[in-house]
């Protein structure tokens, strides 16, 4: 059984309990992060913590710990589990326990929970099918909120359709996947929707943009219409838990040739090199296993 972190204690996951009055349970009033850990080293930890801080500020929860304390806790959680393994960490902060009332209480103490899971990311190319659905979400998709009902509905629809992901479209423009960001290759150019309050600023997305910035594959951060998406040569999905995945069928039709694309293979290789180099430079605290 894995060890999780709940409100100041490292305990077995199956003994972790929170109150039914927790506002995360009652209102979905909280935020979360998911970060990958390779051989005990969190990848882009600062970027994930920065996004965590932005999400907390956006919903007016005072950061319960601060950057350095978060880093210590994350490394302690890794050390308490399988420190040499490749893992993903799920981290959640809710507004805490309070009598049910929509208005946020001024005095509640945030509930902080972290657990580890197996990370399925591989650096080998992977291909999947996807469908296009209307984006039914709110206007603050940049906040990594735990209230994910439209995302759950979209992923469930994808799953029932026998495909991996739903690519969401708002007013004819691509936003992102139900739990991923979207890239396309259109007339040989790599494109991804620009950052806005309609998409989550994905850490994998940002890393790919950075890794390719000074190359001939530099990413254009531009609006992508549904028409352009459906006519593109390649479509990829990115996330911390799956890295870059190639969509070779979209709405039951082949994307481009219907095979994994050459640009995808090239970018995966470049991304893998970038990641390995950055992880090699990641300093781990003394008490971690390395
Ligand atoms: N989700 N957009 C949405 C809506 C997401 O939920 C995610 C990730 C991403 C990609 O972000 P990143 O590259 O930082 O993982 C984009 C995580 C993995 C999840 O909810 O499990």
mmCIF file of C-alpha atoms and ligand atoms in Angstrom:
data_model
loop_
_atom_site.group_PDB
_atom_site.id
_atom_site.type_symbol
_atom_site.label_atom_id
_atom_site.label_comp_id
_atom_site.label_asym_id
_atom_site.label_seq_id
_atom_site.Cartn_x
_atom_site.Cartn_y
_atom_site.Cartn_z
ATOM 1 C CA UNK A 1 0.000 0.000 0.000
ATOM 2 C CA UNK A 2 1.381 3.407 -0.887
ATOM 3 C CA UNK A 3 1.998 6.178 1.579
ATOM 4 C CA UNK A 4 0.051 9.392 1.101
ATOM 5 C CA UNK A 5 0.227 12.804 2.762
ATOM 6 C CA UNK A 6 -2.801 14.253 4.497
ATOM 7 C CA UNK A 7 -2.782 17.430 6.573
ATOM 8 C CA UNK A 8 0.711 17.143 8.024
ATOM 9 C CA UNK A 9 0.992 13.340 8.247
ATOM 10 C CA UNK A 10 2.412 10.603 6.041
ATOM 11 C CA UNK A 11 0.004 7.663 6.358
ATOM 12 C CA UNK A 12 -1.086 4.563 4.401
ATOM 13 C CA UNK A 13 -3.406 5.589 1.570
ATOM 14 C CA UNK A 14 -6.193 3.243 2.691
ATOM 15 C CA UNK A 15 -6.339 4.849 6.135
ATOM 16 C CA UNK A 16 -6.622 8.446 4.827
ATOM 17 C CA UNK A 17 -9.958 10.072 5.741
ATOM 18 C CA UNK A 18 -11.506 13.516 5.261
ATOM 19 C CA UNK A 19 -14.747 14.943 6.595
ATOM 20 C CA UNK A 20 -17.900 14.826 4.472
ATOM 21 C CA UNK A 21 -18.156 18.561 5.221
ATOM 22 C CA UNK A 22 -14.916 19.227 3.385
ATOM 23 C CA UNK A 23 -15.709 21.850 0.738
ATOM 24 C CA UNK A 24 -13.831 19.772 -1.814
ATOM 25 C CA UNK A 25 -16.440 17.038 -1.310
ATOM 26 C CA UNK A 26 -19.477 19.352 -1.033
ATOM 27 C CA UNK A 27 -18.648 22.022 -3.654
ATOM 28 C CA UNK A 28 -15.587 20.827 -5.581
ATOM 29 C CA UNK A 29 -13.999 23.885 -3.937
ATOM 30 C CA UNK A 30 -10.302 23.262 -4.436
ATOM 31 C CA UNK A 31 -7.432 22.977 -6.860
ATOM 32 C CA UNK A 32 -4.918 20.290 -7.795
ATOM 33 C CA UNK A 33 -1.682 19.462 -9.571
ATOM 34 C CA UNK A 34 -0.312 16.325 -11.202
ATOM 35 C CA UNK A 35 3.439 16.087 -11.592
ATOM 36 C CA UNK A 36 5.675 13.381 -12.994
ATOM 37 C CA UNK A 37 8.656 11.971 -11.097
ATOM 38 C CA UNK A 38 11.416 10.131 -12.961
ATOM 39 C CA UNK A 39 13.739 7.933 -10.886
ATOM 40 C CA UNK A 40 12.966 10.029 -7.839
ATOM 41 C CA UNK A 41 13.331 13.395 -9.599
ATOM 42 C CA UNK A 42 10.242 15.556 -10.105
ATOM 43 C CA UNK A 43 10.193 17.042 -13.601
ATOM 44 C CA UNK A 44 9.550 20.803 -13.810
ATOM 45 C CA UNK A 45 8.714 20.978 -10.116
ATOM 46 C CA UNK A 46 9.046 24.767 -9.970
ATOM 47 C CA UNK A 47 6.630 25.179 -12.894
ATOM 48 C CA UNK A 48 4.071 22.889 -11.250
ATOM 49 C CA UNK A 49 4.403 24.739 -7.941
ATOM 50 C CA UNK A 50 4.108 28.075 -9.711
ATOM 51 C CA UNK A 51 0.860 26.923 -11.361
ATOM 52 C CA UNK A 52 -0.338 25.595 -7.984
ATOM 53 C CA UNK A 53 0.282 29.020 -6.434
ATOM 54 C CA UNK A 54 -1.578 30.735 -9.303
ATOM 55 C CA UNK A 55 -4.561 28.395 -8.883
ATOM 56 C CA UNK A 56 -4.628 29.072 -5.114
ATOM 57 C CA UNK A 57 -4.501 32.836 -5.647
ATOM 58 C CA UNK A 58 -7.242 32.610 -8.297
ATOM 59 C CA UNK A 59 -9.693 31.024 -5.843
ATOM 60 C CA UNK A 60 -8.479 32.973 -2.771
ATOM 61 C CA UNK A 61 -7.052 30.120 -0.737
ATOM 62 C CA UNK A 62 -3.986 31.225 1.193
ATOM 63 C CA UNK A 63 -1.064 28.935 0.312
ATOM 64 C CA UNK A 64 -0.860 26.680 3.385
ATOM 65 C CA UNK A 65 2.897 26.062 3.086
ATOM 66 C CA UNK A 66 4.960 28.152 0.659
ATOM 67 C CA UNK A 67 7.353 27.038 -2.069
ATOM 68 C CA UNK A 68 10.189 25.544 0.030
ATOM 69 C CA UNK A 69 7.875 23.586 2.319
ATOM 70 C CA UNK A 70 6.057 22.133 -0.711
ATOM 71 C CA UNK A 71 9.373 21.009 -2.191
ATOM 72 C CA UNK A 72 10.358 19.294 1.084
ATOM 73 C CA UNK A 73 6.976 17.563 1.388
ATOM 74 C CA UNK A 74 7.085 16.324 -2.202
ATOM 75 C CA UNK A 75 10.553 14.839 -1.741
ATOM 76 C CA UNK A 76 9.481 13.266 1.561
ATOM 77 C CA UNK A 77 6.486 11.694 -0.181
ATOM 78 C CA UNK A 78 8.756 10.284 -2.898
ATOM 79 C CA UNK A 79 11.166 8.925 -0.276
ATOM 80 C CA UNK A 80 8.266 7.353 1.661
ATOM 81 C CA UNK A 81 7.174 5.434 -1.406
ATOM 82 C CA UNK A 82 9.462 3.964 -4.064
ATOM 83 C CA UNK A 83 12.167 6.597 -4.309
ATOM 84 C CA UNK A 84 13.910 5.029 -7.300
ATOM 85 C CA UNK A 85 10.709 4.633 -9.266
ATOM 86 C CA UNK A 86 8.972 6.644 -11.898
ATOM 87 C CA UNK A 87 5.753 7.981 -10.404
ATOM 88 C CA UNK A 88 3.140 10.624 -10.713
ATOM 89 C CA UNK A 89 2.150 12.745 -7.745
ATOM 90 C CA UNK A 90 -1.419 13.948 -7.356
ATOM 91 C CA UNK A 91 -1.637 16.964 -5.048
ATOM 92 C CA UNK A 92 -4.894 18.596 -3.948
ATOM 93 C CA UNK A 93 -5.736 21.584 -1.765
ATOM 94 C CA UNK A 94 -9.351 22.253 -0.811
ATOM 95 C CA UNK A 95 -10.806 25.098 1.216
ATOM 96 C CA UNK A 96 -11.273 22.684 4.110
ATOM 97 C CA UNK A 97 -14.125 21.770 6.436
ATOM 98 C CA UNK A 98 -16.988 24.200 7.103
ATOM 99 C CA UNK A 99 -20.790 24.160 7.507
ATOM 100 C CA UNK A 100 -22.379 24.015 4.047
ATOM 101 C CA UNK A 101 -22.729 27.550 2.665
ATOM 102 C CA UNK A 102 -21.792 28.606 -0.865
ATOM 103 C CA UNK A 103 -19.915 31.697 0.326
ATOM 104 C CA UNK A 104 -16.347 30.764 1.198
ATOM 105 C CA UNK A 105 -15.672 30.845 4.960
ATOM 106 C CA UNK A 106 -12.930 33.237 6.060
ATOM 107 C CA UNK A 107 -11.448 30.940 8.659
ATOM 108 C CA UNK A 108 -11.411 27.366 7.306
ATOM 109 C CA UNK A 109 -8.128 25.470 7.298
ATOM 110 C CA UNK A 110 -7.242 24.066 3.861
ATOM 111 C CA UNK A 111 -7.170 20.296 3.452
ATOM 112 C CA UNK A 112 -3.941 19.170 1.801
ATOM 113 C CA UNK A 113 -3.670 15.733 0.239
ATOM 114 C CA UNK A 114 -0.963 14.121 -1.894
ATOM 115 C CA UNK A 115 -0.678 10.592 -3.242
ATOM 116 C CA UNK A 116 1.513 8.752 -5.720
ATOM 117 C CA UNK A 117 0.480 6.608 -8.678
ATOM 118 C CA UNK A 118 2.293 4.654 -11.301
ATOM 119 C CA UNK A 119 3.386 6.811 -14.237
ATOM 120 C CA UNK A 120 2.596 5.292 -17.617
ATOM 121 C CA UNK A 121 4.616 7.787 -19.621
ATOM 122 C CA UNK A 122 7.060 6.209 -22.026
ATOM 123 C CA UNK A 123 9.381 7.916 -24.400
ATOM 124 C CA UNK A 124 8.221 5.620 -27.195
ATOM 125 C CA UNK A 125 5.687 6.964 -29.692
ATOM 126 C CA UNK A 126 2.096 6.054 -28.941
ATOM 127 C CA UNK A 127 -0.959 6.494 -31.117
ATOM 128 C CA UNK A 128 -4.592 6.905 -30.148
ATOM 129 C CA UNK A 129 -7.992 7.847 -31.569
ATOM 130 C CA UNK A 130 -10.028 10.872 -30.449
ATOM 131 C CA UNK A 131 -13.338 12.623 -31.046
ATOM 132 C CA UNK A 132 -14.203 16.315 -31.281
ATOM 133 C CA UNK A 133 -16.765 17.633 -28.802
ATOM 134 C CA UNK A 134 -18.208 21.018 -27.908
ATOM 135 C CA UNK A 135 -16.331 22.610 -24.990
ATOM 136 C CA UNK A 136 -18.974 22.948 -22.265
ATOM 137 C CA UNK A 137 -16.655 24.292 -19.571
ATOM 138 C CA UNK A 138 -16.550 27.631 -17.760
ATOM 139 C CA UNK A 139 -14.386 30.657 -18.597
ATOM 140 C CA UNK A 140 -11.548 29.990 -16.128
ATOM 141 C CA UNK A 141 -10.077 26.784 -17.506
ATOM 142 C CA UNK A 142 -6.639 28.203 -16.641
ATOM 143 C CA UNK A 143 -7.355 27.373 -12.982
ATOM 144 C CA UNK A 144 -6.539 23.727 -12.245
ATOM 145 C CA UNK A 145 -9.772 23.265 -10.315
ATOM 146 C CA UNK A 146 -10.885 19.929 -8.867
ATOM 147 C CA UNK A 147 -14.439 20.601 -10.098
ATOM 148 C CA UNK A 148 -14.035 18.742 -13.394
ATOM 149 C CA UNK A 149 -17.566 17.674 -14.317
ATOM 150 C CA UNK A 150 -17.500 18.813 -17.993
ATOM 151 C CA UNK A 151 -14.040 17.235 -18.410
ATOM 152 C CA UNK A 152 -15.345 14.023 -16.842
ATOM 153 C CA UNK A 153 -18.371 14.050 -19.169
ATOM 154 C CA UNK A 154 -16.171 14.647 -22.226
ATOM 155 C CA UNK A 155 -13.655 11.897 -21.308
ATOM 156 C CA UNK A 156 -16.507 9.525 -20.539
ATOM 157 C CA UNK A 157 -18.095 10.254 -23.922
ATOM 158 C CA UNK A 158 -14.712 9.555 -25.531
ATOM 159 C CA UNK A 159 -14.371 6.339 -23.588
ATOM 160 C CA UNK A 160 -17.892 5.217 -24.568
ATOM 161 C CA UNK A 161 -17.003 5.993 -28.194
ATOM 162 C CA UNK A 162 -14.022 3.668 -27.777
ATOM 163 C CA UNK A 163 -11.409 6.414 -28.094
ATOM 164 C CA UNK A 164 -8.776 7.895 -25.802
ATOM 165 C CA UNK A 165 -9.555 11.595 -25.699
ATOM 166 C CA UNK A 166 -12.133 14.268 -26.549
ATOM 167 C CA UNK A 167 -10.690 17.346 -28.263
ATOM 168 C CA UNK A 168 -12.809 20.326 -27.220
ATOM 169 C CA UNK A 169 -13.972 23.109 -29.513
ATOM 170 C CA UNK A 170 -15.493 26.420 -28.366
ATOM 171 C CA UNK A 171 -17.305 28.515 -30.985
ATOM 172 C CA UNK A 172 -15.470 26.663 -33.749
ATOM 173 C CA UNK A 173 -11.994 27.079 -32.171
ATOM 174 C CA UNK A 174 -9.899 24.312 -30.623
ATOM 175 C CA UNK A 175 -9.225 24.769 -26.921
ATOM 176 C CA UNK A 176 -7.651 21.578 -25.527
ATOM 177 C CA UNK A 177 -8.369 17.948 -24.684
ATOM 178 C CA UNK A 178 -10.495 16.892 -21.708
ATOM 179 C CA UNK A 179 -7.226 16.294 -19.815
ATOM 180 C CA UNK A 180 -4.510 17.316 -22.262
ATOM 181 C CA UNK A 181 -3.298 20.146 -24.519
ATOM 182 C CA UNK A 182 -3.518 19.927 -28.297
ATOM 183 C CA UNK A 183 -0.861 20.440 -30.966
ATOM 184 C CA UNK A 184 -1.326 20.078 -34.729
ATOM 185 C CA UNK A 185 0.946 20.010 -37.734
ATOM 186 C CA UNK A 186 -0.708 22.066 -40.464
ATOM 187 C CA UNK A 187 1.080 22.660 -43.794
ATOM 188 C CA UNK A 188 4.268 21.557 -42.100
ATOM 189 C CA UNK A 189 4.032 24.049 -39.206
ATOM 190 C CA UNK A 190 3.543 22.993 -35.579
ATOM 191 C CA UNK A 191 0.720 24.921 -33.900
ATOM 192 C CA UNK A 192 -0.932 24.984 -30.496
ATOM 193 C CA UNK A 193 -3.682 27.289 -29.188
ATOM 194 C CA UNK A 194 -2.331 30.369 -27.356
ATOM 195 C CA UNK A 195 -2.593 30.617 -23.589
ATOM 196 C CA UNK A 196 -5.886 32.067 -22.422
ATOM 197 C CA UNK A 197 -8.489 31.541 -19.724
ATOM 198 C CA UNK A 198 -10.048 28.888 -22.015
ATOM 199 C CA UNK A 199 -7.168 26.423 -21.644
ATOM 200 C CA UNK A 200 -4.969 25.072 -18.903
ATOM 201 C CA UNK A 201 -1.422 26.264 -19.299
ATOM 202 C CA UNK A 202 0.036 22.758 -19.529
ATOM 203 C CA UNK A 203 3.551 22.221 -18.244
ATOM 204 C CA UNK A 204 4.202 19.647 -20.983
ATOM 205 C CA UNK A 205 2.890 22.122 -23.579
ATOM 206 C CA UNK A 206 5.184 24.858 -22.283
ATOM 207 C CA UNK A 207 8.171 22.503 -22.160
ATOM 208 C CA UNK A 208 7.652 21.462 -25.785
ATOM 209 C CA UNK A 209 7.342 25.108 -26.877
ATOM 210 C CA UNK A 210 10.585 25.881 -24.999
ATOM 211 C CA UNK A 211 12.439 22.794 -26.271
ATOM 212 C CA UNK A 212 11.641 23.643 -29.909
ATOM 213 C CA UNK A 213 11.962 27.424 -29.642
ATOM 214 C CA UNK A 214 15.231 27.872 -31.500
ATOM 215 C CA UNK A 215 14.763 25.100 -34.020
ATOM 216 C CA UNK A 216 13.104 24.844 -37.422
ATOM 217 C CA UNK A 217 10.228 23.118 -35.568
ATOM 218 C CA UNK A 218 9.448 26.226 -33.455
ATOM 219 C CA UNK A 219 5.798 26.106 -32.312
ATOM 220 C CA UNK A 220 3.307 28.766 -33.428
ATOM 221 C CA UNK A 221 0.964 29.672 -30.567
ATOM 222 C CA UNK A 222 -2.070 30.592 -32.663
ATOM 223 C CA UNK A 223 -5.813 29.955 -32.789
ATOM 224 C CA UNK A 224 -6.732 26.704 -34.542
ATOM 225 C CA UNK A 225 -10.156 26.358 -36.136
ATOM 226 C CA UNK A 226 -12.049 23.080 -36.077
ATOM 227 C CA UNK A 227 -11.724 23.024 -39.877
ATOM 228 C CA UNK A 228 -7.933 23.333 -39.670
ATOM 229 C CA UNK A 229 -7.805 20.641 -36.965
ATOM 230 C CA UNK A 230 -9.732 18.175 -39.129
ATOM 231 C CA UNK A 231 -7.563 18.935 -42.186
ATOM 232 C CA UNK A 232 -4.203 18.811 -40.371
ATOM 233 C CA UNK A 233 -1.419 16.354 -41.145
ATOM 234 C CA UNK A 234 -0.773 15.454 -37.503
ATOM 235 C CA UNK A 235 -2.543 15.929 -34.175
ATOM 236 C CA UNK A 236 -0.877 15.379 -30.790
ATOM 237 C CA UNK A 237 -2.045 15.473 -27.182
ATOM 238 C CA UNK A 238 0.278 16.420 -24.342
ATOM 239 C CA UNK A 239 0.117 15.913 -20.587
ATOM 240 C CA UNK A 240 2.398 15.221 -17.646
ATOM 241 C CA UNK A 241 1.128 11.657 -17.359
ATOM 242 C CA UNK A 242 1.380 10.668 -21.048
ATOM 243 C CA UNK A 243 3.988 13.068 -22.501
ATOM 244 C CA UNK A 244 3.150 13.404 -26.220
ATOM 245 C CA UNK A 245 0.609 11.100 -27.802
ATOM 246 C CA UNK A 246 -0.170 11.012 -31.508
ATOM 247 C CA UNK A 247 -3.823 11.095 -32.593
ATOM 248 C CA UNK A 248 -4.008 9.062 -35.788
ATOM 249 C CA UNK A 249 -7.817 8.841 -35.998
ATOM 250 C CA UNK A 250 -10.160 11.744 -35.335
ATOM 251 C CA UNK A 251 -13.940 11.428 -35.528
ATOM 252 C CA UNK A 252 -13.457 7.987 -37.151
ATOM 253 C CA UNK A 253 -11.333 9.407 -39.980
ATOM 254 C CA UNK A 254 -7.554 9.078 -40.392
ATOM 255 C CA UNK A 255 -5.467 12.099 -39.452
ATOM 256 C CA UNK A 256 -3.106 12.734 -42.377
ATOM 257 C CA UNK A 257 -1.851 9.342 -43.516
ATOM 258 C CA UNK A 258 -3.443 7.686 -40.477
ATOM 259 C CA UNK A 259 0.048 6.696 -39.279
ATOM 260 C CA UNK A 260 2.334 8.237 -36.662
ATOM 261 C CA UNK A 261 3.802 11.314 -38.352
ATOM 262 C CA UNK A 262 7.424 12.163 -39.073
ATOM 263 C CA UNK A 263 7.180 15.489 -37.223
ATOM 264 C CA UNK A 264 5.806 13.672 -34.170
ATOM 265 C CA UNK A 265 8.735 11.250 -34.144
ATOM 266 C CA UNK A 266 11.238 14.089 -34.496
ATOM 267 C CA UNK A 267 9.618 16.171 -31.760
ATOM 268 C CA UNK A 268 9.344 13.188 -29.394
ATOM 269 C CA UNK A 269 13.041 12.539 -29.811
ATOM 270 C CA UNK A 270 13.897 16.227 -29.224
ATOM 271 C CA UNK A 271 11.597 16.383 -26.196
ATOM 272 C CA UNK A 272 13.086 13.198 -24.735
ATOM 273 C CA UNK A 273 16.619 14.627 -25.070
ATOM 274 C CA UNK A 274 15.527 17.922 -23.498
ATOM 275 C CA UNK A 275 13.882 16.107 -20.609
ATOM 276 C CA UNK A 276 16.817 13.788 -19.924
ATOM 277 C CA UNK A 277 19.195 16.769 -19.900
ATOM 278 C CA UNK A 278 16.993 18.753 -17.541
ATOM 279 C CA UNK A 279 16.460 15.795 -15.172
ATOM 280 C CA UNK A 280 20.217 15.214 -15.073
ATOM 281 C CA UNK A 281 20.578 18.767 -13.744
ATOM 282 C CA UNK A 282 17.801 18.395 -11.144
ATOM 283 C CA UNK A 283 19.280 18.621 -7.681
ATOM 284 C CA UNK A 284 17.699 16.300 -5.125
ATOM 285 C CA UNK A 285 17.696 17.065 -1.387
ATOM 286 C CA UNK A 286 20.122 15.135 0.812
ATOM 287 C CA UNK A 287 17.490 12.977 2.448
ATOM 288 C CA UNK A 288 16.160 11.634 -0.871
ATOM 289 C CA UNK A 289 17.402 8.249 -2.081
ATOM 290 C CA UNK A 290 19.767 9.308 -4.868
HETATM 291 N N1 LIG B 1 -4.278 16.905 -16.606
HETATM 292 N N2 LIG B 1 -5.454 20.498 -19.990
HETATM 293 C C1 LIG B 1 -6.194 19.867 -19.070
HETATM 294 C C2 LIG B 1 -7.653 20.182 -18.998
HETATM 295 C C3 LIG B 1 -5.608 18.931 -18.205
HETATM 296 O O1 LIG B 1 -6.355 18.332 -17.264
HETATM 297 C C4 LIG B 1 -4.223 18.635 -18.336
HETATM 298 C C5 LIG B 1 -3.523 17.666 -17.446
HETATM 299 C C6 LIG B 1 -3.480 19.314 -19.311
HETATM 300 C C7 LIG B 1 -2.004 19.097 -19.490
HETATM 301 O O2 LIG B 1 -1.274 19.742 -18.470
HETATM 302 P P1 LIG B 1 0.144 19.205 -17.988
HETATM 303 O O3 LIG B 1 1.011 19.108 -19.190
HETATM 304 O O4 LIG B 1 0.623 20.218 -17.023
HETATM 305 O O5 LIG B 1 -0.066 17.839 -17.381
HETATM 306 C C8 LIG B 1 -4.123 20.242 -20.115
HETATM 307 C C9 LIG B 1 -3.704 16.047 -15.612
HETATM 308 C C10 LIG B 1 -2.615 15.144 -16.100
HETATM 309 C C11 LIG B 1 -4.818 15.345 -14.874
HETATM 310 O O6 LIG B 1 -5.822 15.987 -14.639
HETATM 311 O O7 LIG B 1 -4.643 14.185 -14.479
#
